[in-house]
XYZ file of N, CA and C in Angstrom:
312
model
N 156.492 287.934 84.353
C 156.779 289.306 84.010
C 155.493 290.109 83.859
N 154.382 289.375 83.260
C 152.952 290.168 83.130
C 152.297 290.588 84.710
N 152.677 289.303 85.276
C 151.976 290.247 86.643
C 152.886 290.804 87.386
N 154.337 291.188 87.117
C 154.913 291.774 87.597
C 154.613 293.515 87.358
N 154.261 293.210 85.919
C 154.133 295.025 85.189
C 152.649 294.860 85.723
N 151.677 293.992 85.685
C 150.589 294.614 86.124
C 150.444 295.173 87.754
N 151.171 294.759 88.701
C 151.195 295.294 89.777
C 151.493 296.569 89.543
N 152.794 296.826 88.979
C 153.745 297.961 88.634
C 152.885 299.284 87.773
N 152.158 298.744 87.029
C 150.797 299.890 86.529
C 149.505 299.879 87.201
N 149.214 298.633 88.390
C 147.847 299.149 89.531
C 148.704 300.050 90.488
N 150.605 300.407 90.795
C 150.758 301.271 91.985
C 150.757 302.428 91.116
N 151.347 302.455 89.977
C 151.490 303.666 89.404
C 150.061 304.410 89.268
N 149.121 303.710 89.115
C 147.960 304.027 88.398
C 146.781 304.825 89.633
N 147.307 304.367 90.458
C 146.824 304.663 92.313
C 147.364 305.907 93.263
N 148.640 305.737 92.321
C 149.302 307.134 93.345
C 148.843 308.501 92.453
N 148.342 309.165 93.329
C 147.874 310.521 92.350
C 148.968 311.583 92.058
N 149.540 311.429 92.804
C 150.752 312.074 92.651
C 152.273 311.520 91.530
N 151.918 311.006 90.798
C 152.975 310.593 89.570
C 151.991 311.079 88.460
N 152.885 311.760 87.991
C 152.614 312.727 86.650
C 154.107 313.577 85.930
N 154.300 312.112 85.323
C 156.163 312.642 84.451
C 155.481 313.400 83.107
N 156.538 313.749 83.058
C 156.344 314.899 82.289
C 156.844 313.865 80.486
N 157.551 313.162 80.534
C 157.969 312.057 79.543
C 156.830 311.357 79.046
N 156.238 310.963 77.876
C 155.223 310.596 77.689
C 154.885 308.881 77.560
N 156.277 308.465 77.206
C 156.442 307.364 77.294
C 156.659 306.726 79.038
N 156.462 307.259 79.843
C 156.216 307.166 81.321
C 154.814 307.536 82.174
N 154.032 307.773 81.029
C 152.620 308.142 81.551
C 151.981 306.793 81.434
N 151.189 306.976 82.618
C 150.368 305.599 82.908
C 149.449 305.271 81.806
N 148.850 306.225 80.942
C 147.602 305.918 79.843
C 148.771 304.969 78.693
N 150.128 305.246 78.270
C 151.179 304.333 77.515
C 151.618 303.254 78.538
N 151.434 302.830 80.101
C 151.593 302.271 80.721
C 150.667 300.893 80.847
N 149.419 301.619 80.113
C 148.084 300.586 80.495
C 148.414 300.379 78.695
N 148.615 301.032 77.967
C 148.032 300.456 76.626
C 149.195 299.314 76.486
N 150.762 299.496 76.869
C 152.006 298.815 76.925
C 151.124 296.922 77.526
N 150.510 297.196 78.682
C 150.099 296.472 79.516
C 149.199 295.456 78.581
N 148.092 296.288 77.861
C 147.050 295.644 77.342
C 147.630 294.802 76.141
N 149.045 295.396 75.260
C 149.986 294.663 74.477
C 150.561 293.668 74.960
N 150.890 293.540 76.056
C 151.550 291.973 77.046
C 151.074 291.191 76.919
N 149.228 291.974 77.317
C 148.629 290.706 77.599
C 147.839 290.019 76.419
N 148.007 290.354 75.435
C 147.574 289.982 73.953
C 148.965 288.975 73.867
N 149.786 289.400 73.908
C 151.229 288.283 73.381
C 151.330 287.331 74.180
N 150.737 287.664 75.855
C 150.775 286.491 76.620
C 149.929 285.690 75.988
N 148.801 285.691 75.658
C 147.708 284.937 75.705
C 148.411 284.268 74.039
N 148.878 284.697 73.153
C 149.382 284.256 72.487
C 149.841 283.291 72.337
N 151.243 283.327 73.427
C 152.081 282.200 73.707
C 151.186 281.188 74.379
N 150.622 281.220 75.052
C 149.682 280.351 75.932
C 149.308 279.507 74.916
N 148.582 280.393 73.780
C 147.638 279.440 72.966
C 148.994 278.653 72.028
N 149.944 278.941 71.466
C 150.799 278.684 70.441
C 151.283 277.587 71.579
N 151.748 277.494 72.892
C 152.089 276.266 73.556
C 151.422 275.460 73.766
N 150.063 275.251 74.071
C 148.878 274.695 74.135
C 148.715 273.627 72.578
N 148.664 274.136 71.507
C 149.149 274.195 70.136
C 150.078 272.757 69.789
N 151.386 273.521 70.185
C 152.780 272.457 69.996
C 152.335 271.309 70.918
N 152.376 271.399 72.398
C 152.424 270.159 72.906
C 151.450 269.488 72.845
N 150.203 269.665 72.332
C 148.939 269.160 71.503
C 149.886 268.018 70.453
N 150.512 268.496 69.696
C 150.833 268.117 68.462
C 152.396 267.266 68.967
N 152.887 267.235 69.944
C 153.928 266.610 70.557
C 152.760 264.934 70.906
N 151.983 265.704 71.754
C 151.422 264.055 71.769
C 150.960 263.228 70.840
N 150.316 263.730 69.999
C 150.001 263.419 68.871
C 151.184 262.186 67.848
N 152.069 263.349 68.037
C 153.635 262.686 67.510
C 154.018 261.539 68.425
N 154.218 261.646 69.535
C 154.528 260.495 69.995
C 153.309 259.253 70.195
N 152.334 259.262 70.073
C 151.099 258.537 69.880
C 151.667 257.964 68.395
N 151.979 258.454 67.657
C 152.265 257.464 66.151
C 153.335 257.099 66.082
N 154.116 257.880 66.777
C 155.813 256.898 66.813
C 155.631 255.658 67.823
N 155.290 256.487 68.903
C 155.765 255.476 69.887
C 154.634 254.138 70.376
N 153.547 254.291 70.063
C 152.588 253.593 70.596
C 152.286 252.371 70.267
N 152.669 251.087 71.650
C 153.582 250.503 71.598
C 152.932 248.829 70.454
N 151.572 249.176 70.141
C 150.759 248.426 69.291
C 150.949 248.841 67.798
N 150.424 250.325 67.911
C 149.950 250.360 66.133
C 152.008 251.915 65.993
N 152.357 252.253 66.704
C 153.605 252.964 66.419
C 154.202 252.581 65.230
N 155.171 253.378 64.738
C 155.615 253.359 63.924
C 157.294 252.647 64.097
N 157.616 252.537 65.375
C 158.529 251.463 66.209
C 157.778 250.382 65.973
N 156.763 249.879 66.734
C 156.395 248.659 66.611
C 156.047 247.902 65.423
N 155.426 249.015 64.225
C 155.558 248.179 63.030
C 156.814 247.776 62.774
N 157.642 248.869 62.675
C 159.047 248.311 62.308
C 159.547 247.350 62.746
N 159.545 247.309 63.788
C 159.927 245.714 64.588
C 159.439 244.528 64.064
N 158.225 244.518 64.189
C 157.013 243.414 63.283
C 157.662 242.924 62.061
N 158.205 244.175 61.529
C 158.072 244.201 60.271
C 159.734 243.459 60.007
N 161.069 243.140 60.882
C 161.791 242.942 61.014
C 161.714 241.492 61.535
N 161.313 241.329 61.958
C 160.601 239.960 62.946
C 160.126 239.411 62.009
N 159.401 239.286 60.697
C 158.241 238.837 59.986
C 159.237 238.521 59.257
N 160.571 239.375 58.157
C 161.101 239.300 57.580
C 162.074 237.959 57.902
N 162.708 238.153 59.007
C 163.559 236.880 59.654
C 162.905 235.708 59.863
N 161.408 235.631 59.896
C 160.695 234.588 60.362
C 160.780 233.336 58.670
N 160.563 234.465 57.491
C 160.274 234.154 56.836
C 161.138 233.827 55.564
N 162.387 234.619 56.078
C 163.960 234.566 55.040
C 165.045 233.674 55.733
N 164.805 233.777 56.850
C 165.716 233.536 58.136
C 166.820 234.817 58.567
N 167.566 234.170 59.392
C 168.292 235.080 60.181
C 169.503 235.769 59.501
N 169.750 234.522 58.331
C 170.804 235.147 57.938
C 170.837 235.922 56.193
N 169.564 235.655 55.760
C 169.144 236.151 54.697
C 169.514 237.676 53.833
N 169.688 238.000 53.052
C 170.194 239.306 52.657
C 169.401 240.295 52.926
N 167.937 239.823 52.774
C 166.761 240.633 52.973
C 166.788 241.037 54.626
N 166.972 240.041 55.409
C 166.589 240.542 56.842
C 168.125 241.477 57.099
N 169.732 241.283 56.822
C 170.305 241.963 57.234
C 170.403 243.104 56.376
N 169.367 243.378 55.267
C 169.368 244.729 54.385
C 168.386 245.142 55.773
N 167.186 245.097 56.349
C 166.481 245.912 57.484
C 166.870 245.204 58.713
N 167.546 244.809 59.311
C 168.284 245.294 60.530
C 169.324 245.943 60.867
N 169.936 246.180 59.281
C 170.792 247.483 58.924
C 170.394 248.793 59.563
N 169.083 248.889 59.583
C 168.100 250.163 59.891
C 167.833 250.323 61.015
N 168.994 250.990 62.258
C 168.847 251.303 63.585
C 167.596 252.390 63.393
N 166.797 252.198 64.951
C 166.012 253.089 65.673
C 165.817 253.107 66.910
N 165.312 254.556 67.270
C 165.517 254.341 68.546
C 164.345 255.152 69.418
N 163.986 254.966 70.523
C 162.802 255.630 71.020
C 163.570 256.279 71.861
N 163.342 257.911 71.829
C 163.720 258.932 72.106
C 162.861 259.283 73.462
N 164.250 259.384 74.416
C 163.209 259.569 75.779
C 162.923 260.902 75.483
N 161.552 260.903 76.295
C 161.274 262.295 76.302
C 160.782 262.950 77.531
């Protein structure tokens, strides 16, 4: 949409002959409208840049498949059964505890 309006204010801005009489249709509110886009674009850019920064991040501690927060759990389920056995109260109190790795 930004380089759609910026084309749309380099034709307006070129033809010498457009001059509305509406002020909210004059090219000088056309360019300042413009210069507001492109502040909010750059915005979003940075605020997405931002999140999916912090998406990897997140899945680096959930999912990662050594030190994750899955794989402890598992370990940590595994260790319990190794050491109570299989049928112990302790191991079926945490294999009570579904999880699941969330495709993404």
């Amino acid at each position: 949409m930004l380089a759609h309006f910026t084309t749309l204010v380099a034709l307006v801005t070129s033809e010498p002959t457009y001059d509305p009489n509406e002020i909210e249709l004059q090219t000088v509110n056309f360019e300042a409208q413009l210069l507001t886009l492109q502040g909010l674009n750059n915005t979003v850019t940075n605020a997405w840049t931002t999140i999916s920064n912090a998406r990897l991040e997140r899945n680096h501690i959930l999912y990662h498949p050594e030190t994750g927060m899955l794989a402890v759990a598992q370990e940590s389920k595994n260790y319990t059964r190794s050491v109570f056995g299989a049928t112990a109260p302790q191991t079926k109190q945490l294999t009570a505890i579904r999880y699941h790795k969330i495709k993404s």
